[in-house]
Coordinates of C-alpha atoms in Angstrom, one line a residue:
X1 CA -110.5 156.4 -67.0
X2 CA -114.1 156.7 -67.3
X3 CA -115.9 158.9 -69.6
X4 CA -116.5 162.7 -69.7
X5 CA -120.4 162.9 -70.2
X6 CA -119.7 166.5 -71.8
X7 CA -122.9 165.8 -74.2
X8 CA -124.9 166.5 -71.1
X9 CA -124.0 170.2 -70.3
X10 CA -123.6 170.8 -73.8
X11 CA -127.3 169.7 -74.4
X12 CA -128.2 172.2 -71.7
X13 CA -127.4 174.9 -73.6
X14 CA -127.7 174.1 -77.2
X15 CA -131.7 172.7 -76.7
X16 CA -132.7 175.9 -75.6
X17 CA -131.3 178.3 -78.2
X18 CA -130.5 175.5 -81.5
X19 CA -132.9 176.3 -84.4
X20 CA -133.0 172.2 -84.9
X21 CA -133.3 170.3 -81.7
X22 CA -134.5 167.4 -83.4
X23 CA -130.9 167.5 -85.1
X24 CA -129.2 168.7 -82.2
X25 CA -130.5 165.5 -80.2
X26 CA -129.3 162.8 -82.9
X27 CA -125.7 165.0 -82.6
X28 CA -125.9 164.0 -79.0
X29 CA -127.3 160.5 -79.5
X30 CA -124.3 159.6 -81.9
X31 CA -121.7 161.3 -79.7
X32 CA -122.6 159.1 -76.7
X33 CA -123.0 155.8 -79.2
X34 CA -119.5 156.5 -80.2
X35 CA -118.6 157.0 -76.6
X36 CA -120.2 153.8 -75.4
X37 CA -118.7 151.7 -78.9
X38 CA -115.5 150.6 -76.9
X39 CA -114.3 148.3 -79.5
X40 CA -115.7 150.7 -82.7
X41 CA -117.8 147.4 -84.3
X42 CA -120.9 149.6 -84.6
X43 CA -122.3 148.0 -81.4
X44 CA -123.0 148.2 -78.1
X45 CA -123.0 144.9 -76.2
X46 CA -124.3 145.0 -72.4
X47 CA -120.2 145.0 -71.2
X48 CA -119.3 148.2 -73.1
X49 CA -123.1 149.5 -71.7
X50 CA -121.7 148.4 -68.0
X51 CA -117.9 150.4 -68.4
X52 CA -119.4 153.2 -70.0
X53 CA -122.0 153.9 -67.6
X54 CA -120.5 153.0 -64.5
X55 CA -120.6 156.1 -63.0
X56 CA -124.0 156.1 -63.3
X57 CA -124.4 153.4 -60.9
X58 CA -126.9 151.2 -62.9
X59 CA -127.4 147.6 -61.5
X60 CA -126.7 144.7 -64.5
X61 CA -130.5 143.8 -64.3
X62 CA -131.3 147.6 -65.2
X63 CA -129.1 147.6 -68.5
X64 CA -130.1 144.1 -69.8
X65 CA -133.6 145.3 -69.7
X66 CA -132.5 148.6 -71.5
X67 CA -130.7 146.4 -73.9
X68 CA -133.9 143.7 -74.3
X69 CA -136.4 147.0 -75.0
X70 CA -134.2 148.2 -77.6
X71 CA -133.0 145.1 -79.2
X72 CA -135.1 144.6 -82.1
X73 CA -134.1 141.9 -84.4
X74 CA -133.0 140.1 -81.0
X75 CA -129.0 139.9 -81.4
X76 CA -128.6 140.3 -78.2
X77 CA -126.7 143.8 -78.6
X78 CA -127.9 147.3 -80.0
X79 CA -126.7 149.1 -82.9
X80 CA -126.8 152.6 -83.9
X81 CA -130.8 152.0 -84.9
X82 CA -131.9 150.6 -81.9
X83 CA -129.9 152.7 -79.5
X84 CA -131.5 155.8 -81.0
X85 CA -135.2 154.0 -81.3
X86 CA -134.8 153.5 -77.8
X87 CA -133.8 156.4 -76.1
X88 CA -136.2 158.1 -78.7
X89 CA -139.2 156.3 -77.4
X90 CA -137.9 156.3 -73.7
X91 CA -137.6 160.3 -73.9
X92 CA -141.1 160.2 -75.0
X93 CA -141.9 158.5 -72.1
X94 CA -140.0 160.7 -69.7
X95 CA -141.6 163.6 -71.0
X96 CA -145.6 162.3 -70.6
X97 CA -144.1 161.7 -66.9
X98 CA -142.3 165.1 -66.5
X99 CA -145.7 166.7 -68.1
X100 CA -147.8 165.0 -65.1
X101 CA -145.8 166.0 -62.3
X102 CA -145.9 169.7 -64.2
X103 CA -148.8 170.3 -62.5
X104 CA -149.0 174.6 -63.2
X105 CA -147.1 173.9 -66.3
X106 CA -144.1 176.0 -65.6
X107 CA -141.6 173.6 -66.9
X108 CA -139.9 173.1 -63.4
X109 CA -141.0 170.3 -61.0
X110 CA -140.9 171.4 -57.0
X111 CA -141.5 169.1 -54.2
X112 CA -145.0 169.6 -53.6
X113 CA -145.5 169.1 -57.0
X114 CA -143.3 165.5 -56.4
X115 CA -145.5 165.0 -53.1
X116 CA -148.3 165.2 -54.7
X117 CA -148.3 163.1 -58.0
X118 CA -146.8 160.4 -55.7
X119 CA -149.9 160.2 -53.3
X120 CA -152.1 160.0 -56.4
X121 CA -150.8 156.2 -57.2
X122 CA -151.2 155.4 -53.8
X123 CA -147.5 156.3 -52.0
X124 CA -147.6 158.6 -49.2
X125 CA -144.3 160.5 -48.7
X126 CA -143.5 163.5 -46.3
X127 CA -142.7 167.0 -47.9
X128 CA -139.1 166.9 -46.7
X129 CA -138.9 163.5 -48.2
X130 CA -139.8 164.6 -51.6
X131 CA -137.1 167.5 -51.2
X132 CA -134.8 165.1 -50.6
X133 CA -135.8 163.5 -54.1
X134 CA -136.1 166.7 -55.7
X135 CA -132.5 167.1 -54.7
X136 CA -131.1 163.7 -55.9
X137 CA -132.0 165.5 -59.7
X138 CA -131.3 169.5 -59.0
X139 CA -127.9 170.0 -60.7
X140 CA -128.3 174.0 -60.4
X141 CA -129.2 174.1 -57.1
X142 CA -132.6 176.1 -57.9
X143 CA -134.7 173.6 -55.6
X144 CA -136.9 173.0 -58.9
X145 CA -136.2 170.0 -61.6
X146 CA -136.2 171.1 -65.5
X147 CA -137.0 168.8 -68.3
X148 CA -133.0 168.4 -69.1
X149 CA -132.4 167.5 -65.3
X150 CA -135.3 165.3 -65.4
X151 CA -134.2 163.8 -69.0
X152 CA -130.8 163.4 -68.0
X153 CA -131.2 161.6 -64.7
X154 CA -133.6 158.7 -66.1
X155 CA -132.7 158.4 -69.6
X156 CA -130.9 155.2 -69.1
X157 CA -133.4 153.8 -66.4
X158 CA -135.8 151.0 -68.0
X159 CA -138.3 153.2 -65.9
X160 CA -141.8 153.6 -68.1
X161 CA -144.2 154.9 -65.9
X162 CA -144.9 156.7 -62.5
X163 CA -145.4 153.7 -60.3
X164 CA -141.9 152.7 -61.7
X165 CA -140.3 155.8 -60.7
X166 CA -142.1 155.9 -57.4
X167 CA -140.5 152.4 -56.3
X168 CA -137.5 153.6 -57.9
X169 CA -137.6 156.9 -55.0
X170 CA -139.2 154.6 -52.6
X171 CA -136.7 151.7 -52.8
X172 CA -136.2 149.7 -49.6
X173 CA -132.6 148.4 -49.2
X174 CA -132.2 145.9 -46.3
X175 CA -128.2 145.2 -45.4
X176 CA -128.0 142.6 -42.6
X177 CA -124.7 142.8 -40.4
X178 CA -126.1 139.8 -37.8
X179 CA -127.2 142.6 -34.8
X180 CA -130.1 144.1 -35.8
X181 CA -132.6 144.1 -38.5
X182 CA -133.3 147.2 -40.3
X183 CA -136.6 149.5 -39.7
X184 CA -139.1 148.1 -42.9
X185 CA -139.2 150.9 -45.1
X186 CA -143.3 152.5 -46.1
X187 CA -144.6 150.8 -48.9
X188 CA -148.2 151.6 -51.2
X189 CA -151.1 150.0 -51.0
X190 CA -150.5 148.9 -54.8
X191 CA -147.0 147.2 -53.5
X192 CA -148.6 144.8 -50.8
X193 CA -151.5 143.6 -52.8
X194 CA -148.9 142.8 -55.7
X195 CA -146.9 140.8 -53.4
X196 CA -143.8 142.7 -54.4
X197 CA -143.5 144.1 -50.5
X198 CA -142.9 139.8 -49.2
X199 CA -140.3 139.4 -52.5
X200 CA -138.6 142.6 -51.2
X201 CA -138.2 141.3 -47.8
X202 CA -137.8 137.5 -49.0
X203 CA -134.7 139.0 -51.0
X204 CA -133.1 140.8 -47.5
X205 CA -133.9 137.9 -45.8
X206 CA -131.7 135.7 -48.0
X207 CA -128.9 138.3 -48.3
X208 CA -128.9 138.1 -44.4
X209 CA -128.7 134.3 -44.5
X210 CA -125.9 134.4 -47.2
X211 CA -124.1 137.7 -45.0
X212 CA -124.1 135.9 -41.5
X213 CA -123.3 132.2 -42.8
X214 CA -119.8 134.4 -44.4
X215 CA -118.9 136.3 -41.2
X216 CA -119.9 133.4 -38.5
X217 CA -116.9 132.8 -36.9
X218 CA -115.8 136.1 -36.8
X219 CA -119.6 136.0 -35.1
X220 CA -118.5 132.9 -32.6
X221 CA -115.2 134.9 -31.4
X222 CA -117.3 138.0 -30.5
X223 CA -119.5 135.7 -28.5
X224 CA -116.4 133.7 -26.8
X225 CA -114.7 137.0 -26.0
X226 CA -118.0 138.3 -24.5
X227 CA -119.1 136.1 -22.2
X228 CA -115.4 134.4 -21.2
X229 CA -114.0 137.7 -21.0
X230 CA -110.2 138.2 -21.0
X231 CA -109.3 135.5 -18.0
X232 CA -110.5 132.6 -20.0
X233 CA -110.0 133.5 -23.2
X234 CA -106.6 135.4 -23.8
X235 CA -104.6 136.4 -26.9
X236 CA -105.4 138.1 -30.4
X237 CA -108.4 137.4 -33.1
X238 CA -105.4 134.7 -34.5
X239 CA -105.1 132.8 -31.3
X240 CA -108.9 132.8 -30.8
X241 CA -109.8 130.9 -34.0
X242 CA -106.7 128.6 -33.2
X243 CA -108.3 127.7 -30.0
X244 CA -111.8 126.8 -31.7
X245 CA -110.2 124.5 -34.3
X246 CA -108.2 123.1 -31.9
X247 CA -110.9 122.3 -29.9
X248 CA -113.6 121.5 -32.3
X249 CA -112.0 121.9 -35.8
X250 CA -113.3 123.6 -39.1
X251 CA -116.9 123.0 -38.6
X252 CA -117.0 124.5 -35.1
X253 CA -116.5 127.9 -36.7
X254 CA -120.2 127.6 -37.7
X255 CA -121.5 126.8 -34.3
X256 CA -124.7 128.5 -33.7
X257 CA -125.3 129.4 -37.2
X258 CA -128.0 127.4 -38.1
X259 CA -130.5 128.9 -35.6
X260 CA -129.3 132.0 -36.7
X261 CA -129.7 132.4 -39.9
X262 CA -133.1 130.3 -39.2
X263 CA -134.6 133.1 -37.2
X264 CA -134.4 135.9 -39.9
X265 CA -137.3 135.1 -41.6
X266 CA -140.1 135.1 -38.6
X267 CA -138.1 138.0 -37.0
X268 CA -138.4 140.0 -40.5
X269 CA -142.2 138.9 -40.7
X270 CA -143.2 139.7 -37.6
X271 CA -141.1 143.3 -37.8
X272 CA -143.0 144.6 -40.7
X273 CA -146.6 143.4 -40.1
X274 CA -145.8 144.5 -36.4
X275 CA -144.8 148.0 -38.0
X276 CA -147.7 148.3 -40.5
X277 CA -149.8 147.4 -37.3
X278 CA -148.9 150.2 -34.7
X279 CA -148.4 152.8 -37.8
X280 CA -152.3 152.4 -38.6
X281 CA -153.0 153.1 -34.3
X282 CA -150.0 156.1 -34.9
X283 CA -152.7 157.5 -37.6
X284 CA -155.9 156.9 -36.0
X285 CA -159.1 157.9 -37.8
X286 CA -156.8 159.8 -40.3
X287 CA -155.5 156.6 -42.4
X288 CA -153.9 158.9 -45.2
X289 CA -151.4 161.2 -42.8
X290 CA -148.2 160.6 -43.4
X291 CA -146.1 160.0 -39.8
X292 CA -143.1 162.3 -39.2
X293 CA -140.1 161.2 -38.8
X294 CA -140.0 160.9 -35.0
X295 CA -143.2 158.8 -35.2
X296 CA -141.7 156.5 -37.8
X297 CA -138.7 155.7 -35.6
X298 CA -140.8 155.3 -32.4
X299 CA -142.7 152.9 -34.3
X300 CA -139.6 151.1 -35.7
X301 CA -138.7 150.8 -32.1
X302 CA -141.7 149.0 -31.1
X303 CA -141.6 146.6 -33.8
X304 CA -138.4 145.5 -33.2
X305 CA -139.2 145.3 -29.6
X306 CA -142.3 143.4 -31.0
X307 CA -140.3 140.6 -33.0
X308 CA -137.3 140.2 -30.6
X309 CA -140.1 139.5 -27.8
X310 CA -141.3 136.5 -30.5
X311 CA -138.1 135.1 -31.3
X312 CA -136.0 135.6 -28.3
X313 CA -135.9 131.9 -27.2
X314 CA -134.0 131.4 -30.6
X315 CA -131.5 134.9 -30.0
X316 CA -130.4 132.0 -26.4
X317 CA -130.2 129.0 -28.3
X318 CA -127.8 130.7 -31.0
X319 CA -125.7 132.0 -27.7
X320 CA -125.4 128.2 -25.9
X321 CA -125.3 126.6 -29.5
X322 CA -122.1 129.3 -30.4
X323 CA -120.8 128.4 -26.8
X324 CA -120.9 124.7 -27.0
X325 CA -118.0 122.4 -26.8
X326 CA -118.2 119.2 -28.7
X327 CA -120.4 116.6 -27.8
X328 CA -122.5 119.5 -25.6
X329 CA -125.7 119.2 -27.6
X330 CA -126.4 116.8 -30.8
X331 CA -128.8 120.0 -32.0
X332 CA -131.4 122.6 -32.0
X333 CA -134.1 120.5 -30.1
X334 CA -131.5 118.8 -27.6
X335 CA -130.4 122.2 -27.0
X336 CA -134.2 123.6 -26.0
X337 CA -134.8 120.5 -24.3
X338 CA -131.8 120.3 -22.0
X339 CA -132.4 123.8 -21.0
X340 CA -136.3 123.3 -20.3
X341 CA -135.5 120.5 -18.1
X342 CA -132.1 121.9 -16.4
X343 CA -133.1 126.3 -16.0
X344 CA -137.1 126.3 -16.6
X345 CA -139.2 128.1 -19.4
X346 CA -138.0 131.7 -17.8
X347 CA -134.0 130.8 -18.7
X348 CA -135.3 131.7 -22.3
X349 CA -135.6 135.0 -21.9
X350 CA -132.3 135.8 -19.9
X351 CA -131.3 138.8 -20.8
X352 CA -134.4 140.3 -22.2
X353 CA -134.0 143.7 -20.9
X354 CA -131.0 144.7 -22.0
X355 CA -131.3 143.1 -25.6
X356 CA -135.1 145.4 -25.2
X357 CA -133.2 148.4 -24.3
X358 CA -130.4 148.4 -26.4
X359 CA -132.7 148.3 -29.7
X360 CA -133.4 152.0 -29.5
X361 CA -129.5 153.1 -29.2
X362 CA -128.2 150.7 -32.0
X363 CA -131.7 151.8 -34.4
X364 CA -131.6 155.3 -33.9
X365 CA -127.9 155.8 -34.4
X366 CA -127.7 153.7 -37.3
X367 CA -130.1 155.5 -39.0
X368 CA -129.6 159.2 -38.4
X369 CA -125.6 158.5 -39.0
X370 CA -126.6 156.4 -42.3
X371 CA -129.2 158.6 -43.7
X372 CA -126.4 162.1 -42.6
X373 CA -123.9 160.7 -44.5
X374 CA -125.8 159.5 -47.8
X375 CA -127.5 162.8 -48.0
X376 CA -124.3 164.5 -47.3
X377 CA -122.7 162.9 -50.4
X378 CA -126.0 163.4 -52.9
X379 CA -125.9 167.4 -51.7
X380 CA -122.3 167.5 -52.7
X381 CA -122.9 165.4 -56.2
X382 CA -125.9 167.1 -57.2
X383 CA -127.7 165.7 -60.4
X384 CA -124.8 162.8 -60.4
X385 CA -125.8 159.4 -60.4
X386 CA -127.0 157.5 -57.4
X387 CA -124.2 156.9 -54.8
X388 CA -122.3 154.0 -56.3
X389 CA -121.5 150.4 -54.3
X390 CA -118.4 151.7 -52.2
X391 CA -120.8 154.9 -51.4
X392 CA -123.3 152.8 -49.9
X393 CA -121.2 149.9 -48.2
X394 CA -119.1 152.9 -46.7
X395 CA -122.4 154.5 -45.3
X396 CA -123.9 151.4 -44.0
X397 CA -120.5 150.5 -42.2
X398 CA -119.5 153.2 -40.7
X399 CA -123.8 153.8 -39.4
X400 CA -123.2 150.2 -38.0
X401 CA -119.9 150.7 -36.4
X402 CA -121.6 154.3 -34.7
X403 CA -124.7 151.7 -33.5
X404 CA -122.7 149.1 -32.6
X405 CA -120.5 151.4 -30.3
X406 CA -123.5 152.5 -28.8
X407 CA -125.7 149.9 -27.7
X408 CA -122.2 147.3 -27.2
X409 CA -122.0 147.3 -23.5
X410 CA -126.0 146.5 -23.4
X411 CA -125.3 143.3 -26.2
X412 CA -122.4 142.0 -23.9
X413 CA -124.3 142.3 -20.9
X414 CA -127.4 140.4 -22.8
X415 CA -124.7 138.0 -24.3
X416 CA -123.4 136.8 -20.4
X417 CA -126.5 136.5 -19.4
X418 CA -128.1 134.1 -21.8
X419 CA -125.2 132.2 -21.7
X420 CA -125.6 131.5 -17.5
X421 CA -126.2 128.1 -16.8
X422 CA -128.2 127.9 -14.0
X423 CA -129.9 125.3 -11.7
X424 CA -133.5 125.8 -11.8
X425 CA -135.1 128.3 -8.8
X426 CA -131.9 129.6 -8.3
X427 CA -132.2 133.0 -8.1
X428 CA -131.0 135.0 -11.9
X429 CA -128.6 137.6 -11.9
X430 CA -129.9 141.1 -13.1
X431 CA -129.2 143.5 -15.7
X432 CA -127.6 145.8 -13.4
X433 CA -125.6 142.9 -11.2
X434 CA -123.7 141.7 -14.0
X435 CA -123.4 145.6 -15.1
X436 CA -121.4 146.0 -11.7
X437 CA -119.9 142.5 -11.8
X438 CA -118.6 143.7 -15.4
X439 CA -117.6 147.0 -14.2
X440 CA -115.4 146.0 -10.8
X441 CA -113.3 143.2 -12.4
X442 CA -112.6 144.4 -15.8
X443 CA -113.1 148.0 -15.8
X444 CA -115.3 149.8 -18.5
X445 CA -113.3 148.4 -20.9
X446 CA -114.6 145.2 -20.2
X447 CA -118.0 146.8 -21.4
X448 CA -116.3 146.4 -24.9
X449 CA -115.1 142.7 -24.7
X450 CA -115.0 140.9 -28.1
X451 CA -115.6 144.2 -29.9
X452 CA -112.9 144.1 -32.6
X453 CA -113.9 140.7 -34.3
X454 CA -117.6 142.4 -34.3
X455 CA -116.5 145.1 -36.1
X456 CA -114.1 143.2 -38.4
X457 CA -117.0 141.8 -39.3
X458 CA -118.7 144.9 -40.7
X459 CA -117.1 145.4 -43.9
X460 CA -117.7 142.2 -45.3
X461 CA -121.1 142.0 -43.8
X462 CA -122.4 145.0 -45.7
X463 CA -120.7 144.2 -48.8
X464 CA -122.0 140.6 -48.7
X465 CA -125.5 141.5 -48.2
X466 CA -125.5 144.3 -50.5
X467 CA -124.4 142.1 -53.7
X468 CA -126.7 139.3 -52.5
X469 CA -129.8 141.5 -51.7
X470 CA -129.1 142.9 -55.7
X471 CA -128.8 139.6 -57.4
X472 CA -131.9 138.4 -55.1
X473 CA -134.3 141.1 -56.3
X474 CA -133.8 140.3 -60.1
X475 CA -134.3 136.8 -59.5
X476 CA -137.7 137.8 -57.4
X477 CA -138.6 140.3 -59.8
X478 CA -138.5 143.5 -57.9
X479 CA -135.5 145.3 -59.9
X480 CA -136.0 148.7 -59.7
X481 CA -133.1 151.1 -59.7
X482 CA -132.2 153.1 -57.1
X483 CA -130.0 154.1 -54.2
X484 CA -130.9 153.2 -50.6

């Protein structure tokens, strides 16, 4: 059962009307040390930090470096001493903070005030976005933050100074399910000269890599189902994947995996500089406006449409490479080459429009269902901790499953079109022919072929990436707390 954090209501009260706060305070400190001392050995080891304080949802990097601040004689745990020196100094800290974003000195934080210290270091931030913030912290529901609020929330965040606690706000979270790529999240000037925007993005790419490698067959069924349909390819998720080993065995799972995992990086690259590119034109002359929130997502759009225009040569090899029998192709290159020489340069960009037109749909959906339901938990957990793991894998899968439902019928149409062998100058097959080809034989549910492996795949795809993406960022340096 995890543990009653009573100390911080009681604190609440008591500070404001105790004769000795100072007292008061080391009361508090030794209540929670006791709390936290699971096996009562006058220490606090970075496992009993990790039970007590997982409601809190703080990553493992976050409370090694609380326990390395505090542990003085280097032990490699914290006893009474240190845990008291340490949240003593870090309150000190929190408080020069809390003092600077107190900009009429009224002892309550509001948004503008939050808005406004944030574009001093450099990070621009809308005013409902720093309301948003402002009510990740506002227990009371006054739409102001107090100094206990503000204690409360941070006092276990190895969080020093405000450019940590503006990347801790600002964090950018990038869960790969294998469709599309997420919108790259604003960053400060500060971040991309630092490098720490590329280790960001390096660490989503390889959480991608690690998320589609674990779901690929599940991947190679969706794409069988799509473009064979039910005539060819009959029978349940079971009897798929006995066909494929049958046919190829274990390895054939993996078919097409290479070249899609190996297009994440340049299509993540192109993305963001694509996005930092048409933001600037967004602004014009007036390179410190922030863009609303319509603006943002158009020019999402666009940079997605911007990177799958670079890379969509690759999004046909993975289709033919996932469709290949054995023998078909010894790899990548013999792939490109036989279709050069067999359809022409233009067979690389079958299905083009639909994949274009199916980015807005799956983007848009995904993100206003995603960012509903994680701010629908934080206003009904005011002043709690950060949404925990389950919190944010649920959000991000059922956002997907919404996307994916949305922009399917365009992805199978895209799917049966790159995989269309043709001779070369024949004449292609449109967007809308196949749509009515679709349509007539198989009925509109035919516009949902090989949908269930896809979103089997979900789940595990989000959890994947998320645990990857975490680990990655301490490795690379960029752990700073936060939620998505």
């Amino acid at each position: 059962m995890r543990p009653q954090w009573t100390w911080f209501r009681s604190a609440h009260c008591q500070d404001s009307k105790s004769p000795g706060p100072d007292q008061e305070r080391e009361r508090r400190w030794a209540e929670l040390f006791d709390q936290l001392d699971l096996n009562k050995d006058g220490r606090i080891d970075i496992v009993e930090l990790r039970t007590g304080l997982a409601g809190r949802g703080l990553s493992r990097g976050s409370l090694e470096k609380m326990v390395e601040a505090g542990d003085t004689n280097q032990d490699g745990v914290l006893d009474f001493k240190e845990f008291t020196q340490y949240l003593r100094t870090h309150e000190k800290e929190l408080k020069l903070m809390f003092r600077s974003l107190d900009k009429n000195n009224d002892g309550q934080i509001d948004a503008a005030e939050i808005q406004h210290s944030l574009r001093t270091i450099g990070v621009e931030i809308s005013l409902q976005d720093a309301t948003r913030i402002l009510q990740r912290m506002d227990k009371d529901g006054t739409m102001t933050i107090d100094w206990n609020e503000w204690r409360d929330f941070f006092l276990f965040r190895p969080l020093t100074n405000m450019e940590d606690v503006a990347r801790y706000w600002k964090r950018s979270m990038m869960l790969d399910i294998g469709e599309q790529l997420t919108v790259p999240d604003d960053f400060s000037e500060e971040e991309k000269k630092s490098g720490y925007v590329w280790r960001q993005l390096m660490a989503g790419a390889f959480a991608g890599s690690v998320s589609r490698t674990g779901t690929a067959p599940l991947d190679r069924l969706k794409v069988f189902r799509q473009v064979h349909g039910f005539v060819d390819f009959k029978g349940t998720v079971l009897n798929g994947f006995r066909y494929m080993l049958k046919e190829g065995g274990l390895r054939s799972l993996w078919r097409g995996n290479g070249i899609n995992v190996l297009k994440i990086a340049p299509e993540t690259a192109i993305k963001f500089t694509a996005y930092e590119k048409i933001k600037n034109v967004m602004r014009s002359k007036n390179e410190t406006r922030n863009l609303r929130v319509h603006e943002r997502f158009v020019a999402g759009s666009l940079a997605g449409a911007t990177a799958q225009t670079a890379i969509y040569p690759m999004e046909v090899l993975k289709t033919r490479l996932t469709l290949r029998k054995t023998g078909q192709y010894s790899g990548i290159a013999d792939c490109a080459k036989q279709i050069l020489q067999r359809e022409g340069v233009a067979a690389f960009y079958k299905g083009y429009v639909p994949n274009l037109l199916s980015i807005v749909p799956y983007a848009g959906i995904d993100l206003a269902v995603y960012e509903t339901l994680k701010f629908a938990w934080l206003n009904r957990n005011r002043g709690l901790a950060d949404p925990g793991v389950m919190v944010l894998v649920g959000c991000g899968a059922v956002s997907s499953t919404c996307g994916q439902l949305a922009s399917y019928p365009l992805a199978l149409i895209r799917t049966r079109m790159q995989a269309q062998a043709s001779v070369k100058g024949a004449p292609k097959p449109s967007m809308l022919a196949s749509l009515y080809s679709i349509v007539t034989k198989e009925g509109v549910a035919g516009l949902y072929r090989g949908i269930s492996p896809n979103l089997l795949k979900v789940v595990p795809a989000v959890s994947v990436s998320y645990v990857v993406y975490e680990y990655t960022r301490i490795v690379l340096g960029v752990d700073i707390e936060g939620g998505m």
